[in-house]
Amino acid sequence: MHLLPAIDILGGKAVRLAKGDYNKVTVYNDDPVAQAVAFEEAGADWVHVVDLDGARSGEPVNIGIIEGIARKTLLKIEVGGGIRSLETVERLVNAGVSRVVMGTVLVKDPALAEEAIKRFGDVMCAGIDARDGEVAVDGWEKGAGISAYDLATRMALLGYRHMVYTDIARDGMQTGIDAQAYEKMAEVFGSPVTASGGVATMDDIEKLGKVANSIDGIITGRAVYEGTIDVTAAVERCKELTRKALAAEVAKAPCAGCTGIPSL
C-alpha cells in the first residue's frame, strides 16, 4: 500500500478541482516539477499525475512537464489524463513513467484498451472514475451509462491487474472515504485497487489500512497541500499498515507441513 501524492496539471500549474469541476480550481504550485521534487524530498516513492487539460481535450497537453518530473526525480510516476493512443503510452513509457492510466478509452474504445494491455502489460492501469456508481468520462464531464462494477469486470477479463478507482463526489472535498467501497471494488476486479477521492486525514489512511489487502495505493491531493496529511508521516504509516496486514495474512495461513492431526 503506497502513498501517491497527486499533482493535477491544468494550464501548466499544479491544481485541484472540487468534485472534478473545472470551474472550481485551486492553484497550489505554479511549478509541478518543483512540487514533485518536494514530494520526493518528503519521502514519497510514487506520485500520481493527471493531465487535466488532456483529460478534457482528449489529447495530451502536459507531457513535457511529466517528462520533466521523470528527469528531475527518481519517483515512480503514475500518469492519467488524455491518454487515448498507443503512441502516447509509448512516449510516456519512454519518458520513464511507471504506470499509465487509461480512463475514457476503456468505455469509448475498448479495442484500444485491449491492445494497450497486450502491448504494454503491467504498465497499464484502468482508471475508473464514478459518480453515484456510474462511470464518468471526458474529464468527468459526462456519464458513460455503465456501472463501475461492470467496467471493472470487463477490464479484469482483458487482463488489467491495476486500477485507480475514484469517488468523484468526494474528490477534492476532504469529506473522508468509504473504505468498504474500495474493498468491494477490489473484490469485483479481482486485484487490489488504488483508492482516490476524499482522502483527507490520517484517519482515512487508517480506515484504508483495515482493508489493506484490497488496496494497492492511496492517492491524496488537497490534503497534502493544505497540511491535513503530512507526506512523510503518511508514507511511513502506509508501510507499517502494509506490514501489519501481511503479517495477519501469514498468521492466518496454515503452516507448511501441518496435517491438522494432533501430535501424540
Tab-separated table of C-alpha atoms in Angstrom:
chain	number	residue	atom	x	y	z
A	1	MET	CA	0.000	0.000	0.000
A	2	HIS	CA	1.792	3.105	-1.300
A	3	LEU	CA	1.039	6.783	-0.762
A	4	LEU	CA	0.730	8.662	-4.056
A	5	PRO	CA	0.595	12.430	-3.545
A	6	ALA	CA	-1.247	13.925	-6.506
A	7	ILE	CA	-0.197	16.569	-8.977
A	8	ASP	CA	-3.087	17.611	-11.212
A	9	ILE	CA	-1.846	19.824	-14.034
A	10	LEU	CA	-4.042	22.500	-15.568
A	11	GLY	CA	-2.623	25.370	-17.573
A	12	GLY	CA	0.888	24.291	-16.605
A	13	LYS	CA	0.192	24.594	-12.868
A	14	ALA	CA	-0.440	22.137	-10.035
A	15	VAL	CA	-4.110	22.488	-9.083
A	16	ARG	CA	-7.034	20.688	-7.509
A	17	LEU	CA	-10.617	20.620	-8.725
A	18	ALA	CA	-13.611	20.325	-6.414
A	19	LYS	CA	-15.668	17.272	-7.455
A	20	GLY	CA	-13.972	17.359	-10.861
A	21	ASP	CA	-15.460	20.768	-11.681
A	22	TYR	CA	-13.165	22.749	-13.999
A	23	ASN	CA	-14.855	25.931	-12.773
A	24	LYS	CA	-13.751	25.257	-9.191
A	25	VAL	CA	-9.959	25.350	-9.411
A	26	THR	CA	-7.432	25.960	-6.657
A	27	VAL	CA	-3.819	26.555	-7.720
A	28	TYR	CA	-1.265	25.105	-5.272
A	29	ASN	CA	2.002	25.453	-7.159
A	30	ASP	CA	2.975	27.260	-10.344
A	31	ASP	CA	5.695	24.649	-10.953
A	32	PRO	CA	4.529	20.997	-10.961
A	33	VAL	CA	8.103	19.716	-11.363
A	34	ALA	CA	9.212	21.569	-8.230
A	35	GLN	CA	6.194	20.130	-6.443
A	36	ALA	CA	7.232	16.612	-7.418
A	37	VAL	CA	10.746	17.259	-6.112
A	38	ALA	CA	9.237	18.431	-2.809
A	39	PHE	CA	7.170	15.254	-2.523
A	40	GLU	CA	10.267	13.145	-3.159
A	41	GLU	CA	12.220	15.049	-0.511
A	42	ALA	CA	9.367	14.368	1.921
A	43	GLY	CA	9.823	10.629	1.412
A	44	ALA	CA	7.337	9.751	-1.328
A	45	ASP	CA	8.245	6.881	-3.654
A	46	TRP	CA	5.331	7.442	-6.033
A	47	VAL	CA	3.491	10.424	-7.466
A	48	HIS	CA	0.129	10.436	-9.245
A	49	VAL	CA	-0.002	12.937	-12.112
A	50	VAL	CA	-3.124	13.916	-14.027
A	51	ASP	CA	-3.085	15.981	-17.206
A	52	LEU	CA	-6.386	17.763	-16.670
A	53	ASP	CA	-6.058	19.689	-19.921
A	54	GLY	CA	-5.570	16.390	-21.721
A	55	ALA	CA	-8.440	14.703	-19.919
A	56	ARG	CA	-10.829	17.357	-21.156
A	57	SER	CA	-9.462	17.767	-24.679
A	58	GLY	CA	-8.703	14.121	-25.411
A	59	GLU	CA	-5.142	14.974	-26.419
A	60	PRO	CA	-2.109	15.049	-24.106
A	61	VAL	CA	-1.124	18.631	-23.321
A	62	ASN	CA	1.355	18.444	-20.447
A	63	ILE	CA	3.635	15.544	-21.390
A	64	GLY	CA	6.612	17.928	-21.338
A	65	ILE	CA	6.016	18.612	-17.639
A	66	ILE	CA	5.663	14.902	-16.945
A	67	GLU	CA	8.955	14.284	-18.734
A	68	GLY	CA	10.477	16.989	-16.538
A	69	ILE	CA	9.328	15.184	-13.383
A	70	ALA	CA	10.903	11.977	-14.670
A	71	ARG	CA	14.210	13.774	-15.347
A	72	LYS	CA	14.335	15.652	-12.046
A	73	THR	CA	13.274	12.881	-9.648
A	74	LEU	CA	13.563	9.158	-9.021
A	75	LEU	CA	9.856	8.917	-8.258
A	76	LYS	CA	7.725	6.178	-9.734
A	77	ILE	CA	5.226	8.140	-11.782
A	78	GLU	CA	1.629	7.153	-12.416
A	79	VAL	CA	0.021	9.256	-15.153
A	80	GLY	CA	-3.525	9.717	-16.383
A	81	GLY	CA	-5.486	12.219	-18.438
A	82	GLY	CA	-5.918	12.340	-22.217
A	83	ILE	CA	-4.189	9.024	-22.851
A	84	ARG	CA	-6.083	7.776	-25.882
A	85	SER	CA	-3.475	6.318	-28.197
A	86	LEU	CA	-0.714	3.722	-28.113
A	87	GLU	CA	1.721	6.395	-29.265
A	88	THR	CA	1.018	8.455	-26.147
A	89	VAL	CA	1.508	5.416	-23.924
A	90	GLU	CA	4.804	4.647	-25.629
A	91	ARG	CA	6.048	8.214	-25.210
A	92	LEU	CA	5.208	8.156	-21.512
A	93	VAL	CA	6.888	4.783	-21.035
A	94	ASN	CA	9.984	6.048	-22.842
A	95	ALA	CA	9.970	9.093	-20.555
A	96	GLY	CA	10.232	6.791	-17.542
A	97	VAL	CA	6.608	6.621	-16.399
A	98	SER	CA	5.954	3.504	-14.309
A	99	ARG	CA	2.199	3.245	-14.723
A	100	VAL	CA	-0.157	4.647	-17.366
A	101	VAL	CA	-3.831	5.131	-16.532
A	102	MET	CA	-6.442	4.873	-19.258
A	103	GLY	CA	-9.908	6.117	-18.414
A	104	THR	CA	-12.259	7.344	-21.152
A	105	VAL	CA	-10.746	4.856	-23.617
A	106	LEU	CA	-11.981	1.943	-21.520
A	107	VAL	CA	-15.543	2.906	-22.430
A	108	LYS	CA	-15.204	4.618	-25.802
A	109	ASP	CA	-12.530	2.446	-27.418
A	110	PRO	CA	-12.323	-0.944	-25.675
A	111	ALA	CA	-10.328	-2.358	-28.601
A	112	LEU	CA	-7.584	0.179	-27.881
A	113	ALA	CA	-7.703	-0.675	-24.179
A	114	GLU	CA	-7.242	-4.328	-25.094
A	115	GLU	CA	-4.350	-3.610	-27.453
A	116	ALA	CA	-2.652	-1.455	-24.813
A	117	ILE	CA	-2.684	-4.207	-22.181
A	118	LYS	CA	-1.401	-6.719	-24.722
A	119	ARG	CA	1.441	-4.468	-25.823
A	120	PHE	CA	2.476	-2.799	-22.578
A	121	GLY	CA	1.321	-5.299	-19.968
A	122	ASP	CA	1.831	-4.402	-16.310
A	123	VAL	CA	2.461	-0.737	-17.102
A	124	MET	CA	-1.214	-0.287	-17.918
A	125	CYS	CA	-3.795	0.706	-15.325
A	126	ALA	CA	-7.572	1.007	-15.616
A	127	GLY	CA	-8.818	4.370	-14.400
A	128	ILE	CA	-12.425	4.071	-13.272
A	129	ASP	CA	-13.996	7.287	-12.047
A	130	ALA	CA	-17.546	7.026	-10.767
A	131	ARG	CA	-20.296	9.324	-9.585
A	132	ASP	CA	-23.137	7.533	-7.765
A	133	GLY	CA	-21.884	4.231	-9.182
A	134	GLU	CA	-21.899	5.388	-12.830
A	135	VAL	CA	-18.646	5.715	-14.752
A	136	ALA	CA	-17.762	9.279	-15.811
A	137	VAL	CA	-15.650	10.092	-18.887
A	138	ASP	CA	-14.159	13.067	-20.768
A	139	GLY	CA	-12.613	14.709	-17.732
A	140	TRP	CA	-15.578	13.653	-15.565
A	141	GLU	CA	-17.904	15.898	-17.561
A	142	LYS	CA	-20.100	13.111	-19.000
A	143	GLY	CA	-21.768	9.974	-17.692
A	144	ALA	CA	-20.900	6.811	-19.588
A	145	GLY	CA	-24.100	4.864	-18.933
A	146	ILE	CA	-22.236	1.903	-17.423
A	147	SER	CA	-21.731	0.903	-13.820
A	148	ALA	CA	-18.266	0.987	-12.303
A	149	TYR	CA	-18.556	-2.672	-11.305
A	150	ASP	CA	-19.435	-3.768	-14.840
A	151	LEU	CA	-16.498	-1.865	-16.300
A	152	ALA	CA	-14.134	-3.288	-13.671
A	153	THR	CA	-15.224	-6.798	-14.591
A	154	ARG	CA	-14.621	-6.124	-18.279
A	155	MET	CA	-11.130	-4.753	-17.610
A	156	ALA	CA	-10.193	-7.723	-15.463
A	157	LEU	CA	-11.227	-10.053	-18.271
A	158	LEU	CA	-8.968	-8.111	-20.669
A	159	GLY	CA	-6.036	-8.706	-18.340
A	160	TYR	CA	-5.781	-5.466	-16.361
A	161	ARG	CA	-4.360	-6.001	-12.861
A	162	HIS	CA	-4.030	-2.360	-11.762
A	163	MET	CA	-6.861	0.091	-11.199
A	164	VAL	CA	-7.305	3.602	-9.860
A	165	TYR	CA	-10.832	3.908	-8.529
A	166	THR	CA	-12.030	7.456	-7.869
A	167	ASP	CA	-15.133	8.510	-5.986
A	168	ILE	CA	-15.787	11.806	-7.788
A	169	ALA	CA	-18.307	13.088	-5.249
A	170	ARG	CA	-15.579	13.008	-2.584
A	171	ASP	CA	-12.612	14.079	-4.709
A	172	GLY	CA	-11.077	17.346	-3.604
A	173	MET	CA	-13.718	17.791	-0.899
A	174	GLN	CA	-11.833	16.404	2.134
A	175	THR	CA	-15.004	14.617	3.223
A	176	GLY	CA	-13.363	11.323	4.108
A	177	ILE	CA	-13.590	7.931	2.448
A	178	ASP	CA	-15.720	4.798	2.357
A	179	ALA	CA	-13.147	2.017	2.792
A	180	GLN	CA	-15.704	-0.693	2.107
A	181	ALA	CA	-16.384	0.768	-1.349
A	182	TYR	CA	-12.767	0.132	-2.332
A	183	GLU	CA	-12.813	-3.293	-0.734
A	184	LYS	CA	-15.898	-4.176	-2.772
A	185	MET	CA	-14.332	-2.849	-5.981
A	186	ALA	CA	-11.186	-4.908	-5.371
A	187	GLU	CA	-13.371	-7.974	-4.905
A	188	VAL	CA	-15.168	-7.318	-8.200
A	189	PHE	CA	-11.920	-6.500	-10.019
A	190	GLY	CA	-10.041	-9.457	-8.593
A	191	SER	CA	-6.949	-7.413	-7.679
A	192	PRO	CA	-6.109	-4.639	-5.191
A	193	VAL	CA	-7.067	-1.126	-6.284
A	194	THR	CA	-5.643	2.336	-5.761
A	195	ALA	CA	-8.035	4.444	-3.703
A	196	SER	CA	-8.702	8.005	-4.821
A	197	GLY	CA	-11.170	10.660	-3.739
A	198	GLY	CA	-11.714	12.227	-0.339
A	199	VAL	CA	-8.579	11.039	1.474
A	200	ALA	CA	-8.374	13.981	3.857
A	201	THR	CA	-6.680	12.926	7.102
A	202	MET	CA	-4.552	10.224	8.651
A	203	ASP	CA	-7.801	8.707	9.931
A	204	ASP	CA	-8.727	7.939	6.322
A	205	ILE	CA	-5.411	6.175	5.826
A	206	GLU	CA	-6.090	4.174	8.991
A	207	LYS	CA	-9.510	3.160	7.614
A	208	LEU	CA	-7.958	2.001	4.367
A	209	GLY	CA	-5.300	0.175	6.356
A	210	LYS	CA	-8.027	-2.034	7.786
A	211	VAL	CA	-8.646	-3.334	4.249
A	212	ALA	CA	-5.001	-3.034	3.173
A	213	ASN	CA	-5.042	-6.333	1.301
A	214	SER	CA	-7.566	-4.729	-1.079
A	215	ILE	CA	-5.555	-1.513	-1.507
A	216	ASP	CA	-2.532	-1.116	-3.775
A	217	GLY	CA	-2.115	2.605	-3.197
A	218	ILE	CA	-3.704	5.732	-1.740
A	219	ILE	CA	-3.916	8.942	-3.758
A	220	THR	CA	-4.280	12.198	-1.888
A	221	GLY	CA	-4.111	15.724	-3.237
A	222	ARG	CA	-5.670	18.660	-1.452
A	223	ALA	CA	-4.868	17.203	1.974
A	224	VAL	CA	-1.107	17.202	1.382
A	225	TYR	CA	-1.198	20.741	0.004
A	226	GLU	CA	-3.246	22.125	2.878
A	227	GLY	CA	-1.413	20.212	5.590
A	228	THR	CA	-4.091	17.866	6.915
A	229	ILE	CA	-1.873	14.964	5.813
A	230	ASP	CA	1.900	15.057	6.254
A	231	VAL	CA	3.576	13.221	3.372
A	232	THR	CA	6.480	11.883	5.439
A	233	ALA	CA	4.248	10.514	8.184
A	234	ALA	CA	1.708	9.121	5.725
A	235	VAL	CA	4.327	7.287	3.652
A	236	GLU	CA	5.685	5.592	6.775
A	237	ARG	CA	2.223	4.738	8.080
A	238	CYS	CA	1.244	3.149	4.756
A	239	LYS	CA	4.326	0.929	5.001
A	240	GLU	CA	3.511	-0.010	8.596
A	241	LEU	CA	-0.100	-0.856	7.767
A	242	THR	CA	1.025	-2.969	4.821
A	243	ARG	CA	3.430	-4.932	7.001
A	244	LYS	CA	0.712	-5.401	9.598
A	245	ALA	CA	-1.776	-6.690	7.012
A	246	LEU	CA	0.805	-9.055	5.551
A	247	ALA	CA	1.684	-10.406	9.000
A	248	ALA	CA	-2.003	-11.005	9.701
A	249	GLU	CA	-2.366	-12.952	6.463
A	250	VAL	CA	0.690	-15.063	7.254
A	251	ALA	CA	-0.662	-15.770	10.733
A	252	LYS	CA	-3.961	-16.995	9.285
A	253	ALA	CA	-2.319	-19.252	6.696
A	254	PRO	CA	-1.910	-22.956	7.570
A	255	CYS	CA	1.691	-23.804	8.405
A	256	ALA	CA	3.685	-25.745	5.855
A	257	GLY	CA	3.575	-29.442	6.639
A	258	CYS	CA	0.719	-29.171	9.109
A	259	THR	CA	-1.672	-32.120	8.887
A	260	GLY	CA	-4.276	-30.989	11.365
A	261	ILE	CA	-3.657	-34.207	13.339
A	262	PRO	CA	-2.676	-33.648	16.969
A	263	SER	CA	0.752	-34.949	17.908
A	264	LEU	CA	0.922	-37.812	20.409
